Amino acid sequence: MEDTLIIGTVALDTIETPFGRVERALGGSATYASFAASFFSKPALVSVIGHDFPKEYIKLLKGRGISLEGVKIEDKTFHWEGFYEYDMNEAKTRKTELNSLENFKVKVPERHKSIKYIFLANIDPEQQHETLRQMRKPELVVLDTMNFWISSKKDQLIEVIKKADILLLNDGEARQLFGTSSLVKAANGALKLGPNAVIIKKGEHGALMFTKNKHFSAPGYPLENIKDPTGCGDSFGGAFIGYLAKTKDLSEQNFRKAVVYGSVVASHNAEEFGPDRLKKLSMSDIEKRYKEFQDIREF
Ligand code: AMP
């Protein structure tokens, strides 16, 4: 039975990094998030794709045990085109073609409305809000977004932040959203809006988690080969909520473990283009790197 609801984009991505280029590869925030969550829990995906979406990608997602019952098929698939320079911490967008996403009306399947763990992955904040309205009694709502929505729908985004338990942002987005260069001030600004925890992802430099009285810093994993960081933020979020859905422990201590599992899966994701690394990843790879993370921060 599905235990993690994930709404976000399912995309065809054209990506260029200093190490290569792929066209119309499987991408999207909900794709990476549900792939990553599927190592720990059973995700139900809510999104929209077009008639041009390759069947082999559907097979791949279903093969991970991800429910696609909430995925509509309309028009043309959302297409994102982006590139990275040598500092691969920030994606630069060349093109965002919303296509079927533009008129997407969220409809959570009846049997998924009682799911307790919800990940509002990066998508239009109005669609994130509508998803929450359709859910019966969530126990944990994790929210992610990106600069595109901060620029175009800030007010709507703030309304969703007020309903979230945990907010995920990368450092650039945190500064942009709260108009400050201090990540501590940005985190305090976010906590004042309602969430119990704010996690600020700093790409290859790790992640910070701020709660009301504490903060936690997870190291970055010293990756030797980074090919394509697309989807790292979404993989982080997916593994984070997947681990919480599996353990059903919402203590700050367990959030810390979830942050490390998120970092582990995200660091693996950057090793190959698109979701290629996640396709081959195993639970033993994940546990091995989790132990390395424990070693890194022991002193
Ligand atoms: P990230 O984890 O931040 O690297 O997210 C990468 C994914 O975000 C890509 O696979 C894109 O398809 C997707 N994406 C790009 N722009 C948007 C957008 N405006 N809304 C939702 N998803 C997006």
Coordinates of C-alpha atoms and ligand atoms in Angstrom, one line a residue:
M1 CA 0.0 0.0 0.0
E2 CA 1.4 3.4 -0.9
D3 CA 2.6 5.5 2.0
T4 CA 4.2 8.6 0.5
L5 CA 2.4 11.0 -1.8
I6 CA 4.6 13.0 -4.2
I7 CA 3.4 15.8 -6.4
G8 CA 5.7 17.5 -8.8
T9 CA 6.8 17.6 -12.4
V10 CA 7.6 14.7 -14.7
A11 CA 9.7 16.1 -17.4
L12 CA 11.8 15.6 -20.5
D13 CA 15.1 17.3 -19.7
T14 CA 17.8 18.6 -22.1
I15 CA 20.9 19.0 -19.9
E16 CA 24.4 20.2 -20.7
T17 CA 27.3 20.0 -18.2
P18 CA 31.1 20.3 -18.8
F19 CA 31.0 16.5 -19.1
G20 CA 28.4 16.0 -21.8
R21 CA 24.9 16.6 -23.0
V22 CA 21.6 14.6 -23.0
E23 CA 18.4 15.4 -24.8
R24 CA 14.9 14.7 -23.6
A25 CA 16.1 12.5 -20.8
L26 CA 13.7 11.4 -18.1
G27 CA 13.5 14.2 -15.5
G28 CA 11.3 16.3 -13.3
S29 CA 11.1 17.0 -9.6
A30 CA 8.5 14.2 -8.9
T31 CA 10.5 11.7 -11.0
Y32 CA 13.7 12.1 -9.0
A33 CA 11.8 12.4 -5.7
S34 CA 9.8 9.2 -6.2
F35 CA 12.7 7.3 -7.5
A36 CA 14.7 8.2 -4.4
A37 CA 11.8 7.6 -2.0
S38 CA 11.2 4.2 -3.5
F39 CA 14.4 2.9 -1.8
F40 CA 12.6 3.4 1.5
S41 CA 8.8 3.6 1.0
K42 CA 6.0 3.1 -1.6
P43 CA 5.4 6.4 -3.4
A44 CA 2.3 7.5 -5.2
L45 CA 3.0 10.1 -7.8
V46 CA 0.6 12.9 -8.8
S47 CA 1.6 14.8 -12.0
V48 CA 0.9 15.2 -15.7
I49 CA 2.7 14.0 -18.8
G50 CA 2.0 14.4 -22.5
H51 CA 1.3 11.9 -25.3
D52 CA 4.9 12.2 -26.3
F53 CA 6.2 10.7 -23.0
P54 CA 8.2 7.5 -23.8
K55 CA 6.7 4.2 -22.7
E56 CA 10.1 2.9 -21.5
Y57 CA 10.1 5.7 -18.9
I58 CA 6.7 4.6 -17.6
K59 CA 8.0 1.1 -17.4
L60 CA 11.0 2.3 -15.4
L61 CA 9.0 4.2 -12.8
K62 CA 6.5 1.3 -12.4
G63 CA 9.4 -1.1 -12.1
R64 CA 10.4 0.9 -8.9
G65 CA 7.0 0.2 -7.5
I66 CA 5.8 3.8 -7.9
S67 CA 2.1 4.2 -8.4
L68 CA 1.3 6.3 -11.5
E69 CA -2.5 6.2 -10.9
G70 CA -2.4 10.0 -10.2
V71 CA -0.5 10.8 -13.4
K72 CA -2.7 12.4 -16.1
I73 CA -1.8 12.2 -19.8
E74 CA -2.5 15.5 -21.7
D75 CA -1.0 17.4 -24.5
K76 CA 2.8 17.6 -24.4
T77 CA 5.2 16.7 -21.6
F78 CA 6.8 19.5 -19.6
H79 CA 10.3 20.3 -21.0
W80 CA 13.2 21.9 -19.2
E81 CA 16.5 22.8 -20.7
G82 CA 19.4 23.8 -18.5
F83 CA 23.1 23.9 -18.3
Y84 CA 25.9 23.9 -15.6
E85 CA 29.3 25.5 -15.7
Y86 CA 32.3 24.2 -13.8
D87 CA 30.8 25.2 -10.5
M88 CA 28.0 22.8 -10.8
N89 CA 26.1 24.0 -7.7
E90 CA 23.7 26.1 -9.7
A91 CA 21.6 25.1 -12.7
K92 CA 21.1 27.8 -15.3
T93 CA 17.8 27.5 -17.1
R94 CA 17.7 28.0 -20.9
K95 CA 14.1 27.1 -21.5
T96 CA 11.1 26.2 -19.5
E97 CA 8.2 24.8 -21.6
L98 CA 5.4 24.2 -19.2
N99 CA 3.2 22.5 -21.9
S100 CA 0.6 20.2 -20.2
L101 CA 1.6 21.6 -16.8
E102 CA 0.1 25.0 -17.6
N103 CA -3.5 23.8 -17.4
F104 CA -2.9 20.9 -15.0
K105 CA -5.7 20.4 -12.5
V106 CA -4.5 18.3 -9.6
K107 CA -6.7 15.2 -8.9
V108 CA -5.4 13.0 -6.1
P109 CA -6.8 9.5 -6.6
E110 CA -9.5 8.7 -3.9
R111 CA -7.4 5.8 -2.4
H112 CA -4.4 8.1 -2.0
K113 CA -6.1 10.9 -0.1
S114 CA -5.4 9.2 3.2
I115 CA -1.7 9.0 2.8
K116 CA 0.1 10.6 5.7
Y117 CA 3.5 11.6 4.3
I118 CA 3.3 14.2 1.6
F119 CA 6.1 15.7 -0.5
L120 CA 5.1 18.8 -2.4
A121 CA 8.1 18.7 -4.8
N122 CA 9.0 21.6 -7.0
I123 CA 5.9 22.6 -9.1
D124 CA 3.5 25.6 -9.3
P125 CA 2.7 26.5 -5.7
E126 CA -1.0 26.7 -6.5
Q127 CA -0.9 23.1 -7.5
Q128 CA 1.0 22.3 -4.3
H129 CA -1.8 24.1 -2.3
E130 CA -4.6 22.3 -4.2
T131 CA -2.9 18.9 -3.4
L132 CA -3.0 19.7 0.3
R133 CA -6.7 20.7 0.1
Q134 CA -7.5 17.3 -1.3
M135 CA -5.6 15.3 1.3
R136 CA -7.5 14.1 4.4
K137 CA -5.1 14.2 7.4
P138 CA -1.5 14.6 6.6
E139 CA 1.0 13.8 9.3
L140 CA 4.0 15.4 7.6
V141 CA 4.1 17.9 4.7
V142 CA 7.5 18.5 3.2
L143 CA 7.8 21.4 0.6
D144 CA 10.3 22.2 -2.0
T145 CA 10.4 24.9 -4.7
M146 CA 12.8 26.8 -7.0
N147 CA 13.8 30.3 -8.2
F148 CA 11.3 30.1 -11.1
W149 CA 8.4 30.0 -8.7
I150 CA 9.9 32.4 -6.1
S151 CA 10.1 35.0 -8.9
S152 CA 6.8 34.3 -10.5
K153 CA 4.4 33.2 -7.7
K154 CA 6.0 34.4 -4.4
D155 CA 2.7 35.2 -2.6
Q156 CA 1.1 31.9 -3.5
L157 CA 4.3 30.1 -2.4
I158 CA 4.3 31.9 1.0
E159 CA 0.7 30.6 1.5
V160 CA 1.9 27.0 1.0
I161 CA 5.0 27.5 3.3
K162 CA 2.5 28.4 6.1
K163 CA 1.0 24.9 5.7
A164 CA 4.3 22.9 5.5
D165 CA 6.0 21.1 8.4
I166 CA 9.4 21.1 6.7
L167 CA 10.7 23.5 4.0
L168 CA 13.5 22.6 1.7
L169 CA 15.4 25.3 -0.1
N170 CA 18.9 25.6 -1.6
D171 CA 21.1 28.4 -0.4
G172 CA 20.4 30.7 -3.4
E173 CA 16.7 30.2 -3.1
A174 CA 16.8 30.9 0.6
R175 CA 18.6 34.2 0.0
Q176 CA 16.2 35.1 -2.8
L177 CA 13.0 34.3 -0.9
F178 CA 14.0 36.1 2.3
G179 CA 16.0 38.9 0.8
T180 CA 19.1 38.4 2.9
S181 CA 22.6 37.1 2.4
S182 CA 22.5 35.4 5.8
L183 CA 21.2 31.8 5.7
V184 CA 20.5 32.0 9.5
K185 CA 18.2 35.0 8.9
A186 CA 16.6 33.3 6.0
A187 CA 16.0 30.1 8.1
N188 CA 14.5 32.2 10.9
G189 CA 12.3 34.0 8.5
A190 CA 11.0 30.6 7.2
L191 CA 10.5 29.2 10.7
K192 CA 8.4 32.3 11.6
L193 CA 6.0 31.4 8.7
G194 CA 5.1 28.1 10.3
P195 CA 7.4 25.1 9.4
N196 CA 9.0 23.2 12.3
A197 CA 12.2 22.7 10.3
V198 CA 14.0 24.4 7.4
I199 CA 16.6 22.5 5.5
I200 CA 19.0 24.5 3.4
K201 CA 20.8 22.4 0.8
K202 CA 24.2 23.7 -0.2
G203 CA 25.0 21.5 -3.2
E204 CA 28.3 19.7 -2.8
H205 CA 28.9 21.5 0.5
G206 CA 26.2 19.6 2.4
A207 CA 23.0 20.7 4.1
L208 CA 21.9 22.7 7.1
M209 CA 18.8 21.9 9.1
F210 CA 17.3 24.6 11.4
T211 CA 14.6 23.8 13.9
K212 CA 13.3 26.2 16.6
N213 CA 16.1 25.6 19.1
K214 CA 18.8 23.6 17.3
H215 CA 20.6 23.4 14.1
F216 CA 22.3 20.5 12.4
S217 CA 25.0 20.4 9.7
A218 CA 25.4 17.4 7.4
P219 CA 28.7 17.4 5.5
G220 CA 28.9 17.2 1.7
Y221 CA 30.2 13.9 0.4
P222 CA 33.6 14.4 -1.3
L223 CA 32.6 13.1 -4.7
E224 CA 35.4 12.6 -7.1
N225 CA 33.3 12.3 -10.2
I226 CA 30.4 14.7 -10.6
K227 CA 28.8 14.5 -14.1
D228 CA 25.3 16.0 -13.7
P229 CA 23.7 17.4 -10.5
T230 CA 20.2 17.6 -12.1
G231 CA 17.7 16.2 -9.7
C232 CA 20.0 16.2 -6.6
G233 CA 17.6 18.5 -4.7
D234 CA 14.6 16.3 -5.6
S235 CA 16.5 13.1 -4.8
F236 CA 17.4 14.6 -1.4
G237 CA 13.8 15.4 -0.7
G238 CA 12.5 12.0 -1.9
A239 CA 15.0 10.0 0.2
F240 CA 14.3 12.3 3.2
I241 CA 10.6 11.8 3.2
G242 CA 10.9 8.1 2.2
Y243 CA 13.0 7.4 5.2
L244 CA 10.6 9.2 7.5
A245 CA 7.6 7.3 6.0
K246 CA 9.5 4.1 6.6
T247 CA 10.6 4.8 10.2
K248 CA 7.5 6.8 11.2
D249 CA 9.6 8.7 13.8
L250 CA 9.2 12.5 13.5
S251 CA 11.8 13.4 16.2
E252 CA 14.6 15.9 15.5
Q253 CA 17.1 13.1 15.9
N254 CA 15.4 11.1 13.2
F255 CA 15.2 14.2 10.9
R256 CA 19.0 14.3 11.1
K257 CA 19.2 10.7 9.9
A258 CA 16.8 11.5 7.1
V259 CA 19.0 14.5 6.1
V260 CA 22.0 12.1 5.8
Y261 CA 20.0 9.5 3.8
G262 CA 18.9 12.4 1.6
S263 CA 22.5 13.5 1.1
V264 CA 23.6 10.0 0.4
V265 CA 21.1 9.4 -2.4
A266 CA 21.6 12.9 -3.8
S267 CA 25.4 12.5 -4.0
H268 CA 25.0 9.2 -5.9
N269 CA 22.6 10.9 -8.3
A270 CA 25.3 13.4 -9.4
E271 CA 27.6 10.6 -10.5
E272 CA 25.8 10.1 -13.9
F273 CA 23.5 11.9 -16.3
G274 CA 19.8 12.2 -15.5
P275 CA 18.6 9.4 -13.3
D276 CA 21.1 6.9 -14.8
R277 CA 22.8 6.4 -11.4
L278 CA 19.6 6.0 -9.5
K279 CA 18.5 3.2 -11.9
K280 CA 21.5 1.1 -10.8
L281 CA 21.6 2.1 -7.1
S282 CA 21.1 -0.5 -4.4
M283 CA 20.2 -0.3 -0.8
S284 CA 23.7 -1.7 0.1
D285 CA 25.3 1.2 -1.9
I286 CA 23.1 3.6 0.2
E287 CA 24.0 2.0 3.6
K288 CA 27.7 1.9 2.7
R289 CA 27.8 5.6 2.0
Y290 CA 25.6 6.4 5.0
K291 CA 28.4 4.8 7.2
E292 CA 31.0 6.9 5.4
F293 CA 29.0 10.0 6.2
Q294 CA 29.1 8.9 9.9
D295 CA 32.9 8.5 9.7
I296 CA 33.4 11.9 7.9
R297 CA 31.9 13.8 10.8
E298 CA 33.5 12.0 13.7
F299 CA 36.2 14.0 15.6
Ligands
AMP1 P1 16.9 19.9 -9.1 O1 16.7 18.8 -8.0 O2 16.7 21.2 -8.4 O3 18.2 19.7 -9.8 O4 15.7 19.7 -10.1 C1 15.9 19.3 -11.4 C2 14.5 19.0 -12.1 O5 13.7 20.1 -11.9 C3 14.7 18.8 -13.6 O6 14.6 17.4 -13.9 C4 13.6 19.6 -14.2 O7 12.8 18.9 -15.1 C5 12.8 20.2 -13.0 N1 12.3 21.5 -13.2 C6 13.0 22.5 -13.9 N2 12.3 23.7 -13.9 C7 11.2 23.4 -13.1 C8 10.0 24.2 -12.7 N3 9.9 25.5 -13.0 N4 9.1 23.6 -12.0 C9 9.2 22.3 -11.6 N5 10.2 21.5 -12.0 C10 11.2 22.1 -12.7

